Short mmCIF file of C-alpha atoms in Angstrom, two decimals:
data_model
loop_
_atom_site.label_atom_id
_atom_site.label_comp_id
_atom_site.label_asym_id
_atom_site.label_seq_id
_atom_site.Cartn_x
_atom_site.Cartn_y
_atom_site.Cartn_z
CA UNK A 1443 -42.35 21.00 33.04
CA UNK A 1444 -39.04 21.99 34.44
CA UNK A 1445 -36.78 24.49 33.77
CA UNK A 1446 -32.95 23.82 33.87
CA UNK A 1447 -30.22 26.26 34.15
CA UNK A 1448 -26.78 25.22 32.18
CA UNK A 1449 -23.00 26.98 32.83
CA UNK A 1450 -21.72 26.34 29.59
CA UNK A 1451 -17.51 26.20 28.52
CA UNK A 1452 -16.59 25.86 24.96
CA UNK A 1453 -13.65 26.80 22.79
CA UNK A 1454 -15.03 29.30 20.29
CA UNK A 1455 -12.30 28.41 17.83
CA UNK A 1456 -14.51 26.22 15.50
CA UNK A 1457 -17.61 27.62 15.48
CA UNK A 1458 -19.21 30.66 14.37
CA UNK A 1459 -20.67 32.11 17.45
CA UNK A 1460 -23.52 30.89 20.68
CA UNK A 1461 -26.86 31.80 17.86
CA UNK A 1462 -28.48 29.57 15.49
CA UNK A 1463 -27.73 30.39 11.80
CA UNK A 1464 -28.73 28.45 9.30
CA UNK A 1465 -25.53 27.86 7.32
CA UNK A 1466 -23.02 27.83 10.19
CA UNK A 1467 -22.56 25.70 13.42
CA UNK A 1468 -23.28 27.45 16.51
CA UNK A 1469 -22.76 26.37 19.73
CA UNK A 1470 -27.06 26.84 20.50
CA UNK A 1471 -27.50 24.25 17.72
CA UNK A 1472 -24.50 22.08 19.32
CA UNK A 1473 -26.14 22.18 22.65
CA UNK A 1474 -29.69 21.77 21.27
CA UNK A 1475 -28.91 18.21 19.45
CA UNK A 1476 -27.11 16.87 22.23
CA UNK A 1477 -29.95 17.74 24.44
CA UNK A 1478 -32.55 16.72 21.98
CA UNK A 1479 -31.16 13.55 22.33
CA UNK A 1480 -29.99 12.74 25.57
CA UNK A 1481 -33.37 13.83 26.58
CA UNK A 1482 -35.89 12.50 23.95
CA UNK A 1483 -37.98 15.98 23.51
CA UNK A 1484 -37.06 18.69 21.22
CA UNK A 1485 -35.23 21.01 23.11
CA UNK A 1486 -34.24 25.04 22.38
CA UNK A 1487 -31.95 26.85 24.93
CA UNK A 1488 -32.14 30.35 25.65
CA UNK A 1489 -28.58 31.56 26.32
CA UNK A 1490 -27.20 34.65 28.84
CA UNK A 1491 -25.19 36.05 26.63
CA UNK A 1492 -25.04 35.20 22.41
CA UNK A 1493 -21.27 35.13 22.38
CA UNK A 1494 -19.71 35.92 19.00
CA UNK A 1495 -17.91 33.99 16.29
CA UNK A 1496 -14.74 33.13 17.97
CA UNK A 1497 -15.12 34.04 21.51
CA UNK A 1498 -14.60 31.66 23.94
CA UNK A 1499 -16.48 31.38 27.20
CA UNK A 1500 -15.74 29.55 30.75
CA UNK A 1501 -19.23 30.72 32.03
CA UNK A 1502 -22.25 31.48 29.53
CA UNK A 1503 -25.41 30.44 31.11
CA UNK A 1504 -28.32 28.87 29.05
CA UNK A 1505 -31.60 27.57 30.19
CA UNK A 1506 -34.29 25.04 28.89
CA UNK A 1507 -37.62 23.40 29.93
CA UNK A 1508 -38.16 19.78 29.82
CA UNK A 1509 -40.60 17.04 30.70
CA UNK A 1510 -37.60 14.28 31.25
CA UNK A 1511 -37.39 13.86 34.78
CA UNK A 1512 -33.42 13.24 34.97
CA UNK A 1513 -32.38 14.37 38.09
CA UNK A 1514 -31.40 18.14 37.17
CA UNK A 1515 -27.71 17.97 38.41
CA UNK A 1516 -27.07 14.80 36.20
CA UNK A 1517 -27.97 16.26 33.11
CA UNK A 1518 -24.54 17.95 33.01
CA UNK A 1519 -22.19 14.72 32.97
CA UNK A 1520 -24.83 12.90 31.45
CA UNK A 1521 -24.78 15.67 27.71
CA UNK A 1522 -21.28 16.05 27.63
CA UNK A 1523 -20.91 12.64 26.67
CA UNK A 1524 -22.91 13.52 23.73
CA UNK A 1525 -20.82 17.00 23.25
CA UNK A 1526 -17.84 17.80 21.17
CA UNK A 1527 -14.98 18.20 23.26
CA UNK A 1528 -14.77 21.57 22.86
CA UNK A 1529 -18.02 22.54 24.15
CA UNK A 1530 -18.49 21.25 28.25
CA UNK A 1531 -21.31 21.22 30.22
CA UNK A 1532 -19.98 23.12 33.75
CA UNK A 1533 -22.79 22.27 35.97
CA UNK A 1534 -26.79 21.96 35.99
CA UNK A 1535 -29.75 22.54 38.47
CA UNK A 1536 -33.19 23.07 38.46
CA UNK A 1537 -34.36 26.67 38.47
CA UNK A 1538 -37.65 28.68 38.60
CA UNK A 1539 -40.36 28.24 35.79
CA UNK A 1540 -40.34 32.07 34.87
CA UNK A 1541 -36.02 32.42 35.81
CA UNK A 1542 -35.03 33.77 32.16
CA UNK A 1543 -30.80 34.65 31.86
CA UNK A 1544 -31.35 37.96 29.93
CA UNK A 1545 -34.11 39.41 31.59
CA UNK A 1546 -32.67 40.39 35.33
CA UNK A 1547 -29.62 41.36 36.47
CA UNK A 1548 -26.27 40.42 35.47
CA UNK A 1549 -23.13 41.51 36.49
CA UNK A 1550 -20.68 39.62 33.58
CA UNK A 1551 -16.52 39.10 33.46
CA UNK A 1552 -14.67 39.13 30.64
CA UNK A 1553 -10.87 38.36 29.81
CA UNK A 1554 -9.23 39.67 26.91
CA UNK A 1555 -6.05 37.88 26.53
CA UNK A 1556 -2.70 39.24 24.49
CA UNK A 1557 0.30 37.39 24.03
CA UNK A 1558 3.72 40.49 24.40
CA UNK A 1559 6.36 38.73 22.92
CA UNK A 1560 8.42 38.98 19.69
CA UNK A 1561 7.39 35.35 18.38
CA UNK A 1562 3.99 33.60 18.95
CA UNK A 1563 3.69 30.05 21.13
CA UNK A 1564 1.90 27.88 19.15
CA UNK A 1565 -0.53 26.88 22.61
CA UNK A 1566 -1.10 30.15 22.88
CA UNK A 1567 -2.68 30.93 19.22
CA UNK A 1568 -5.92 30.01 19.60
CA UNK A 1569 -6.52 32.20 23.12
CA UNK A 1570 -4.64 34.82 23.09
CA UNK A 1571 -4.22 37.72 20.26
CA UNK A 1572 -0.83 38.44 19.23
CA UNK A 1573 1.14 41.60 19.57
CA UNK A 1574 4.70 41.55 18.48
CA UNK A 1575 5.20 45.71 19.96
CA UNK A 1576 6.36 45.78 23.74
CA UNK A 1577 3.36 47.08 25.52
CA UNK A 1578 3.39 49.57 28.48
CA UNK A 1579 1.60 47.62 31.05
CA UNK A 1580 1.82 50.97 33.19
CA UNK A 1581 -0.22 52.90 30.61
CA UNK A 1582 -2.72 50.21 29.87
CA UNK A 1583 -3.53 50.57 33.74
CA UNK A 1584 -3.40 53.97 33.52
CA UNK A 1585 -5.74 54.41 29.90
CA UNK A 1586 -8.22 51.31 32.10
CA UNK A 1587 -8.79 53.38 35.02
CA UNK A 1588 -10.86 55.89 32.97
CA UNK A 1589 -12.85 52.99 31.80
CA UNK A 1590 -13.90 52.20 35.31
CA UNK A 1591 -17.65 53.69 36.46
CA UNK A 1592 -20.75 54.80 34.80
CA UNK A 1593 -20.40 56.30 31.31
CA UNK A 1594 -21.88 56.34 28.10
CA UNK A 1595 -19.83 54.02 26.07
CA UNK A 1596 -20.99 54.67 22.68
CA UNK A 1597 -17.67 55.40 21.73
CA UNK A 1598 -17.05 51.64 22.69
CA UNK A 1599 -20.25 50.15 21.19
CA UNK A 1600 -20.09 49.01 17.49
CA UNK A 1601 -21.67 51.62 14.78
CA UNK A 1602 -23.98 48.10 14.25
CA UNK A 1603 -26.02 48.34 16.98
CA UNK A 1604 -29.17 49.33 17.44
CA UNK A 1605 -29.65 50.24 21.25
CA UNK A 1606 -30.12 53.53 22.34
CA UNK A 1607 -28.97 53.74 25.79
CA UNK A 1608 -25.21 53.20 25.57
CA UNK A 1609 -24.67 53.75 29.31
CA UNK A 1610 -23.73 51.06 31.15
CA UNK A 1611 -20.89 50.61 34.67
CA UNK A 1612 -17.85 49.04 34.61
CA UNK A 1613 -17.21 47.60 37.95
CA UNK A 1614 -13.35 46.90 37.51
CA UNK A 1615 -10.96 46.76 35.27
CA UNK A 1616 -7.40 45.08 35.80
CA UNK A 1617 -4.34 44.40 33.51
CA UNK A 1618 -2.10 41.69 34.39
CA UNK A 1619 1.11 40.13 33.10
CA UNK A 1620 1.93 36.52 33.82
CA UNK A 1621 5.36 34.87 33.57
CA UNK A 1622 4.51 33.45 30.26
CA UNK A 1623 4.06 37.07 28.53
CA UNK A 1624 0.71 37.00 28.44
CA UNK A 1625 -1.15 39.98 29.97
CA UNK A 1626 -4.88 39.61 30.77
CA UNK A 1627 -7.31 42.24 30.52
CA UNK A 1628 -10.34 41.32 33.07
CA UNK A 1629 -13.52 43.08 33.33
CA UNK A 1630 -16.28 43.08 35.03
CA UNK A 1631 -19.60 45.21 34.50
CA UNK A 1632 -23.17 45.44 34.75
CA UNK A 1633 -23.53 44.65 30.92
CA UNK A 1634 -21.74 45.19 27.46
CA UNK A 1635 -22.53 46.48 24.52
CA UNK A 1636 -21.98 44.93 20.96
CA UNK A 1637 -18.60 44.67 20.60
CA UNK A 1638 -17.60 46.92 23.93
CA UNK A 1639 -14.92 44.69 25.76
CA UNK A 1640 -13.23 44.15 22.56
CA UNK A 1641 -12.93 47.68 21.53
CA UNK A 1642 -11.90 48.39 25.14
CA UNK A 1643 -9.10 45.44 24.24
CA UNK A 1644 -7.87 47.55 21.33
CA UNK A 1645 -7.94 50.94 22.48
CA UNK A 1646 -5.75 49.87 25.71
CA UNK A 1647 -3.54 48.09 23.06
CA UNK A 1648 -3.20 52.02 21.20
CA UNK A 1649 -2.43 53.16 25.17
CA UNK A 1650 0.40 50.45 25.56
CA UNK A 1651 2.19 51.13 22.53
CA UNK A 1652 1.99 54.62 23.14
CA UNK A 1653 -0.64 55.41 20.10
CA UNK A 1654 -2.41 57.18 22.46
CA UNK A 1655 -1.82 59.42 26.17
CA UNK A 1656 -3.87 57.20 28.45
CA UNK A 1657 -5.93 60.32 29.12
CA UNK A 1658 -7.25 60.57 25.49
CA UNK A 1659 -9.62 57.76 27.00
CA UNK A 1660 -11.55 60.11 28.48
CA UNK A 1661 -11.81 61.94 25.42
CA UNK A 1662 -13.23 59.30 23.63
CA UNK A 1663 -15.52 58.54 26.21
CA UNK A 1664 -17.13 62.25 25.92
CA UNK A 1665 -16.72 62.14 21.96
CA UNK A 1666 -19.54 59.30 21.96
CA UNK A 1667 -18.10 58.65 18.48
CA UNK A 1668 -17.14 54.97 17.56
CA UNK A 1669 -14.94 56.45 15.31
CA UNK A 1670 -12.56 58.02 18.03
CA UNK A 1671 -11.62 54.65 19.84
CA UNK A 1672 -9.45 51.70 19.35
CA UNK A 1673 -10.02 49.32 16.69
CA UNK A 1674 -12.25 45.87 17.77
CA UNK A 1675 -9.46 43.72 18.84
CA UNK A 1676 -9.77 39.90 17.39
CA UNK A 1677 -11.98 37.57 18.92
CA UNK A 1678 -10.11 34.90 19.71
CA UNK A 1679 -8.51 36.84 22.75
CA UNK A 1680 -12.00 37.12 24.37
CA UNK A 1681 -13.42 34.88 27.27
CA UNK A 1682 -16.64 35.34 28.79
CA UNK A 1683 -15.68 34.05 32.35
CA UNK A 1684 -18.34 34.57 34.36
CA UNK A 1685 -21.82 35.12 34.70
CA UNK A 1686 -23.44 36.36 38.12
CA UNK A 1687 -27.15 37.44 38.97
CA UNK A 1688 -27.12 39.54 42.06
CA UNK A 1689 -30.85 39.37 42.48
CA UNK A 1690 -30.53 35.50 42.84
CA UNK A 1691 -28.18 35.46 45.28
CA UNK A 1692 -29.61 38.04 47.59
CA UNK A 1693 -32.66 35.73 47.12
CA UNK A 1694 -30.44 32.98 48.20
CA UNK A 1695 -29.06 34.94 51.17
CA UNK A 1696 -32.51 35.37 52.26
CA UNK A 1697 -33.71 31.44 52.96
CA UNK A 1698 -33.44 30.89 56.30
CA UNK B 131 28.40 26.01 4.22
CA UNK B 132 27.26 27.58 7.76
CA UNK B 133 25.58 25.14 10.29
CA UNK B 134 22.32 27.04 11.29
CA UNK B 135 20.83 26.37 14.83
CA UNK B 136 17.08 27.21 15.58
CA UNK B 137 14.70 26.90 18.78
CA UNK B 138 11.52 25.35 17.96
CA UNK B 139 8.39 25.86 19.16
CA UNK B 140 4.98 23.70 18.42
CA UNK B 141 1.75 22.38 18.95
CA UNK B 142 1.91 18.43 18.75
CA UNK B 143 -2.01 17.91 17.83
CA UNK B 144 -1.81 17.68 14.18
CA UNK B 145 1.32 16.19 13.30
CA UNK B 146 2.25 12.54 13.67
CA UNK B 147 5.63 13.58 15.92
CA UNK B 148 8.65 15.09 14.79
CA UNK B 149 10.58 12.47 12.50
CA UNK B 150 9.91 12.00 8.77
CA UNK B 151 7.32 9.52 7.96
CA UNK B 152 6.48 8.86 4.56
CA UNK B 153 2.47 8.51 4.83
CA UNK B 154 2.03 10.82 8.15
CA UNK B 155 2.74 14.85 8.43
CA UNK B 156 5.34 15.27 11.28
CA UNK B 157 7.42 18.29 12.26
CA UNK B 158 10.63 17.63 10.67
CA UNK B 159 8.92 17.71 7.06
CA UNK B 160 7.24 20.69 7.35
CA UNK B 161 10.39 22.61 8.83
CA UNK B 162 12.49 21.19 5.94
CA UNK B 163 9.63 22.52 3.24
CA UNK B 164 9.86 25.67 4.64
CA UNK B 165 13.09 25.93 4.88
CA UNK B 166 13.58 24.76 1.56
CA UNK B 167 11.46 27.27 0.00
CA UNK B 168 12.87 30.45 2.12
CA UNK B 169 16.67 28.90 1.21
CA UNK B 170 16.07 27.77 -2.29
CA UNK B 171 18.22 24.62 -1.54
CA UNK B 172 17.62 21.41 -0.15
CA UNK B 173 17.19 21.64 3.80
CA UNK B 174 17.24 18.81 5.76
CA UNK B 175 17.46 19.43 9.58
CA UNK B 176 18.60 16.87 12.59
CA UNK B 177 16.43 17.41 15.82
CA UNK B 178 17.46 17.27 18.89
CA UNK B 179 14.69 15.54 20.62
CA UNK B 180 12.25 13.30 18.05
CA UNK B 181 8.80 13.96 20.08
CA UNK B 182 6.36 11.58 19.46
CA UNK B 183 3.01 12.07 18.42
CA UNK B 184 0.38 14.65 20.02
CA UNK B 185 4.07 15.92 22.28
CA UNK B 186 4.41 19.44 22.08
CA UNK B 187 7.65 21.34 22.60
CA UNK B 188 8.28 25.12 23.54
CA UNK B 189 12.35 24.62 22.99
CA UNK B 190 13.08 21.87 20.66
CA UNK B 191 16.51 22.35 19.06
CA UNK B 192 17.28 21.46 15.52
CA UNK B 193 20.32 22.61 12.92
CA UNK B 194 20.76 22.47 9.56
CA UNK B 195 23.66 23.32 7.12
CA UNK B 196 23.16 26.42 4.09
CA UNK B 197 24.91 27.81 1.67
CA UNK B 198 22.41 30.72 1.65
CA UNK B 199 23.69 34.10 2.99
CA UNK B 200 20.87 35.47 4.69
CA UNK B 201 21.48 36.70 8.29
CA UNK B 202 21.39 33.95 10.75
CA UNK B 203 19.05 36.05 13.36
CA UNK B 204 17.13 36.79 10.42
CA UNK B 205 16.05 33.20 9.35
CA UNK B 206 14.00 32.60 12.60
CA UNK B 207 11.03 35.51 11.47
CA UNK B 208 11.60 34.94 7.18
CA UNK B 209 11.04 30.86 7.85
CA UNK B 210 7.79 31.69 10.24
CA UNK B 211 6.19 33.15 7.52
CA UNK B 212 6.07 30.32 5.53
CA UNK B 213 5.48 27.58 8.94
CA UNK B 214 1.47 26.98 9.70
CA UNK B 215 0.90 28.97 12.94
CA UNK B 216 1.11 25.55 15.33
CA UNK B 217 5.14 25.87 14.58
CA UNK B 218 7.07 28.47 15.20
CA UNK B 219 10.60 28.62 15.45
CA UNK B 220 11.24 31.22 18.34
CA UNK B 221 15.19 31.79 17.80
CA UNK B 222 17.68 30.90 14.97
CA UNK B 223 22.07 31.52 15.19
CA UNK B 224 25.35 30.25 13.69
CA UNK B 225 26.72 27.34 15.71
CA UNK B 226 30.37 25.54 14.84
CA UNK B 227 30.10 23.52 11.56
CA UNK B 228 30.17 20.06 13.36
CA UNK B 229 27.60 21.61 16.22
CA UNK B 230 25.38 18.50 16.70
CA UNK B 231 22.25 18.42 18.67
CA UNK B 232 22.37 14.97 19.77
CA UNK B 233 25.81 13.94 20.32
CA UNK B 234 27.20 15.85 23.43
CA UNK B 235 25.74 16.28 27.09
CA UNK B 236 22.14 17.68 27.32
CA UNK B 237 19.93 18.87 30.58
CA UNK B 238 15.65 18.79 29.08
CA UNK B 239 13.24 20.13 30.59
CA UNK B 240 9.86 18.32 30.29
CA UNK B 241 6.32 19.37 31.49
CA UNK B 242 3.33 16.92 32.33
CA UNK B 243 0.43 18.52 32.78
CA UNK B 244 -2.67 17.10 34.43
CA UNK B 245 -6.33 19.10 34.39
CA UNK B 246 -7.64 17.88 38.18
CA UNK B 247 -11.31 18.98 38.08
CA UNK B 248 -14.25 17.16 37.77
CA UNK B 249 -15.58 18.47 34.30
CA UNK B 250 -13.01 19.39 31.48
CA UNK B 251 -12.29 22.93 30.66
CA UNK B 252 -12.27 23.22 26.78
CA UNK B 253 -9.68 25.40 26.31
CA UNK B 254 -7.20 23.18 28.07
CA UNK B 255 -8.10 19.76 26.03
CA UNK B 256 -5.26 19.65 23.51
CA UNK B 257 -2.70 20.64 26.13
CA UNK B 258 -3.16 18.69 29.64
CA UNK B 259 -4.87 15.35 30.34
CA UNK B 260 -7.73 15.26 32.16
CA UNK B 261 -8.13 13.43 35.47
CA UNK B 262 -11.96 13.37 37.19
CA UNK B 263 -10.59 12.15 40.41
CA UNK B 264 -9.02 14.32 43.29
CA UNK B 265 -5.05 14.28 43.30
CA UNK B 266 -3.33 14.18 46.31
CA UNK B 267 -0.80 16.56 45.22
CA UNK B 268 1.17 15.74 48.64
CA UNK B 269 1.60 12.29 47.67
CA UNK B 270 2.61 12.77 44.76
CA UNK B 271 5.35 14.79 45.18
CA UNK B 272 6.51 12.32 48.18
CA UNK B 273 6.62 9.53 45.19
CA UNK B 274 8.76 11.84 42.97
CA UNK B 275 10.96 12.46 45.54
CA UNK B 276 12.28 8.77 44.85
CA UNK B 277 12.77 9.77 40.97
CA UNK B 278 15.15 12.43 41.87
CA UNK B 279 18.79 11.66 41.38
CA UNK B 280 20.70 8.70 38.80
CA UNK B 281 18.91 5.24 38.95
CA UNK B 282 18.65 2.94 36.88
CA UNK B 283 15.14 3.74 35.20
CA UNK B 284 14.01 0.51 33.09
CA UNK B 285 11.02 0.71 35.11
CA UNK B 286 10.31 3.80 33.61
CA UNK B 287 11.21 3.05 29.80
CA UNK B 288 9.18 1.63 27.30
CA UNK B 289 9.47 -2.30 26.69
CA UNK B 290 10.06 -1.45 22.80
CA UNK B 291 13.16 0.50 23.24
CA UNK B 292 16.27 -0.95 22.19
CA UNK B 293 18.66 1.03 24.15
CA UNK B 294 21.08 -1.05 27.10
CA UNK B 295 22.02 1.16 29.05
CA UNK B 296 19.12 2.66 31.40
CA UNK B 297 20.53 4.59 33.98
CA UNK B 298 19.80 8.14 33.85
CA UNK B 299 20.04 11.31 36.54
CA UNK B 300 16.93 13.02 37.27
CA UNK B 301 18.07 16.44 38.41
CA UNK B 302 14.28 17.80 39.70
CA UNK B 303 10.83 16.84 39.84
CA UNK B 304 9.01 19.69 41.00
CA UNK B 305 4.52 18.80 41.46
CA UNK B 306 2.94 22.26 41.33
CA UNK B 307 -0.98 23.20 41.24
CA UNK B 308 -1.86 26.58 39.82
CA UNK B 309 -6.06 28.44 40.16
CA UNK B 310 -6.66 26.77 37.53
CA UNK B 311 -7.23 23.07 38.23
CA UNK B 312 -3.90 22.38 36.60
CA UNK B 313 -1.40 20.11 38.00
CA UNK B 314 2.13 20.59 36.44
CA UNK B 315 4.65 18.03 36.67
CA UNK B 316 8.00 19.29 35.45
CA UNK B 317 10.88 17.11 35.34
CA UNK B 318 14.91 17.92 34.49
CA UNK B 319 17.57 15.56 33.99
CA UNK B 320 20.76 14.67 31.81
CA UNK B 321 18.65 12.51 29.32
CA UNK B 322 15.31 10.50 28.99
CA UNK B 323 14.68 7.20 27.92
CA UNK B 324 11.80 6.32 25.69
CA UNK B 325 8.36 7.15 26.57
CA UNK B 326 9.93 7.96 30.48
CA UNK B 327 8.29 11.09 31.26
CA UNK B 328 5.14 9.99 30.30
CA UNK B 329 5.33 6.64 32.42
CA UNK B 330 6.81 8.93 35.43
CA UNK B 331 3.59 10.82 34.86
CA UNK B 332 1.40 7.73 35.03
CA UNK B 333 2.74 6.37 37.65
CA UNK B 334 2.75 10.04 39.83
CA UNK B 335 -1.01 9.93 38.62
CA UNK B 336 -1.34 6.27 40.62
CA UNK B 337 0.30 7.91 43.52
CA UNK B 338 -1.67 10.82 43.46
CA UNK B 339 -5.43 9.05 43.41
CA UNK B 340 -4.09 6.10 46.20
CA UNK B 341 -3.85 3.10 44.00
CA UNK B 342 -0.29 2.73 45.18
CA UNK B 343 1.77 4.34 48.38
CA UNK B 344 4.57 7.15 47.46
CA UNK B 345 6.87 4.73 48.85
CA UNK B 346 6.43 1.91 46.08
CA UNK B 347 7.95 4.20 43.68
CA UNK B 348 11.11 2.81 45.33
CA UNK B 349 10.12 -0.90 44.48
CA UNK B 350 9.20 -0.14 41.30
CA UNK B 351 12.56 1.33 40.59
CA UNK B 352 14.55 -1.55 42.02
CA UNK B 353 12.09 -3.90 39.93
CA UNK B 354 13.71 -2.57 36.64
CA UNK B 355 10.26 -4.12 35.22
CA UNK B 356 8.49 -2.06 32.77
CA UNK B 357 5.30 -3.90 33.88
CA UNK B 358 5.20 -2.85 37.82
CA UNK B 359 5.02 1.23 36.70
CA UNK B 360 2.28 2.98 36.46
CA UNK B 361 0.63 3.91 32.80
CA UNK B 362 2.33 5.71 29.95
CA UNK B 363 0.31 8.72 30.76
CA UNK B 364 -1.55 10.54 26.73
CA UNK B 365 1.12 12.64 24.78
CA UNK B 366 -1.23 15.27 24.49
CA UNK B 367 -0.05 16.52 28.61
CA UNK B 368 3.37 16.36 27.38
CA UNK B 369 5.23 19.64 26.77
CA UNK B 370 9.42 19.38 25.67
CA UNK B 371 10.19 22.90 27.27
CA UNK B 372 13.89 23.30 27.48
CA UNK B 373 17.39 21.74 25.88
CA UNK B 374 20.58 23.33 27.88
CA UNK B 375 23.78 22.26 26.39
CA UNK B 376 26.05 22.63 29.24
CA UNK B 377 29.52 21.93 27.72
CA UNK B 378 28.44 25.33 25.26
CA UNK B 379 27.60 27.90 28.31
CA UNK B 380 31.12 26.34 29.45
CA UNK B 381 32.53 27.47 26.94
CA UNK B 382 30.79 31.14 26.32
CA UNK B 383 31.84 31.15 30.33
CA UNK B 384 35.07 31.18 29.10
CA UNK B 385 35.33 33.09 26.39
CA UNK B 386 37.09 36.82 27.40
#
């Protein structure tokens, strides 16, 4: 029995989020069926990170075990001829029995996208959230760099959830605007909580119209009160980009 | 009766081009419905450029003539209210009563654009075509150095069209890649004959992966011979970005 690690792209636009539901497609039952039958066992992935309904990713991670002995690195070209178009296979390889995506260290990336301009662009729609009021890109920075560091985000963690420690470290935060009016919200941390990035997304949206001071953000950091932050922007500006274990690369830096 | 002018902005992946087809959803009909409801009168607009299927456009220009009063400026936001969100007209004004968008001097601006990576990105499928093998991005911009300027482009133009004269000026052909994978070919010139930019594209595409020499671009030109060009590269990379009517900026130049 091996175990095979996936990096796994897909367009969350038509499908209601990475977990198996009965009455929905997923993106786990996507991959599953493909994988099922390009490698004649019944296979069940484990994913990094159970994305929600709508968000996109560039990055999530998945793993499986199988008997089939296809060489581990083929398995990527070979499923996404049996994949949608929107969901692509990034890469595969052959990892440790016990290596499990949610229980080690991982430092993820987001992007939350928003597209500044008065009228939409139709290629954007599906990436991007729209926001017809000029945004301060100035204040966004300046609401973001309270973000950055160790806190206790459960002002930034939806009333849903039910973890209990709500502190987590935000490596970096950046706001960028490209030529095309799009400005891209990238973070990078040692884990989320339910919902965090895109409540993050929306409070920085109340900073760059001027809703807010960006120095309230440190008052709803110490509030630790969902109610006090920025409302959970739409999920079709999110991408989960990346994916990184630390532990497995220091592991990596220490073959000879 | 005022002659309206609008900018036009869409996706090309669900409608069957721009022009009116009785069986197929294009463009053109579902601007005219919309129209026709926000106006209460018949609408029936001309188009400047009649994209084919799967093109998209950021600046397609199209006019139409009303009796209805309601501010010109103001027609652009009332109509995309009543558009599906893959069109969106980004700018609407009052032009001159015999304003057509076809019948004087016109400078496009077309973009190709070409995903170069080895495994598709999903969030770039409906927009760029996807090419496994490595572009030389070098050699292809030595080939469209030889498309630049007025030739005679019946190379370039699809056996089915009808028109006699095929000399056209190419004004640039700039070859960009971007951190993305992307490859962006983006052409300008004083007009386009059928199915050109896409052919262009195909045939950049055979310079880029070897299967001819930049230099043949030159032979191929003199050939006037549909047949010794490269492939009419998918509509789906195909983006109509820009229509500049020069003779109008001439005469807003001179206005006092």
């Amino acid at each position: 029995m091996r175990r095979i690690r996936l990096v796994v792209a897909y367009d969350g636009t038509n499908y209601h989020g990475w977990q198996y539901q009965p009455n929905a497609v997923t993106i786990e039952e996507v991959l599953n069926k493909a994988l099922t039958e390009l490698l004649r066992e019944p296979i069940a992935v484990i994913g990094a990170s159970r994305t929600d309904a709508g968000v996109h990713a560039r990055g999530n991670v998945a793993v499986f075990d199988t008997e089939n002995r296809m060489a581990a690195d083929k398995i990527c070209l070979a499923v996404n001829q049996r994949l949608p178009e929107d969901i692509r296979v990034q890469s595969s390889g052959e990892v440790a029995p016990d290596w499990h995506p949610r229980k080690q260290r991982c430092v993820k990336t987001y992007e939350y996208k928003i597209l500044n301009r008065r009228i939409e662009v139709p290629d954007k729609r599906l990436y991007t959230y729209h926001c017809y009021y000029d945004l301060d890109l100035e204040k966004m920075r300046r609401a973001a760099s309270f973000i950055v560091g160790e806190h206790d985000f459960k002002s930034f963690c939806s009333a849903k959830t039910q973890v209990t420690d709500t502190v987590r470290t935000v490596y970096s935060l950046n706001v960028e605007r490209d030529q095309e009016d799009v400005i891209t919200i990238r973070i990078t941390g040692s884990g989320f909580l339910y919902n965090m990035v895109r409540i993050i997304a929306g409070t920085l949206l109340w900073a760059g119209t001027g809703l807010i001071r960006p120095e309230e953000v440190a008052e709803i950091l110490a509030a630790e009160d969902r109610r006090k932050a920025g409302p959970t922007a739409p999920a079709k500006g999110l991408t989960l980009i990346r994916m990184f274990y630390p532990d497995e690369m220091q592991e990596q830096a220490e073959k000879p």
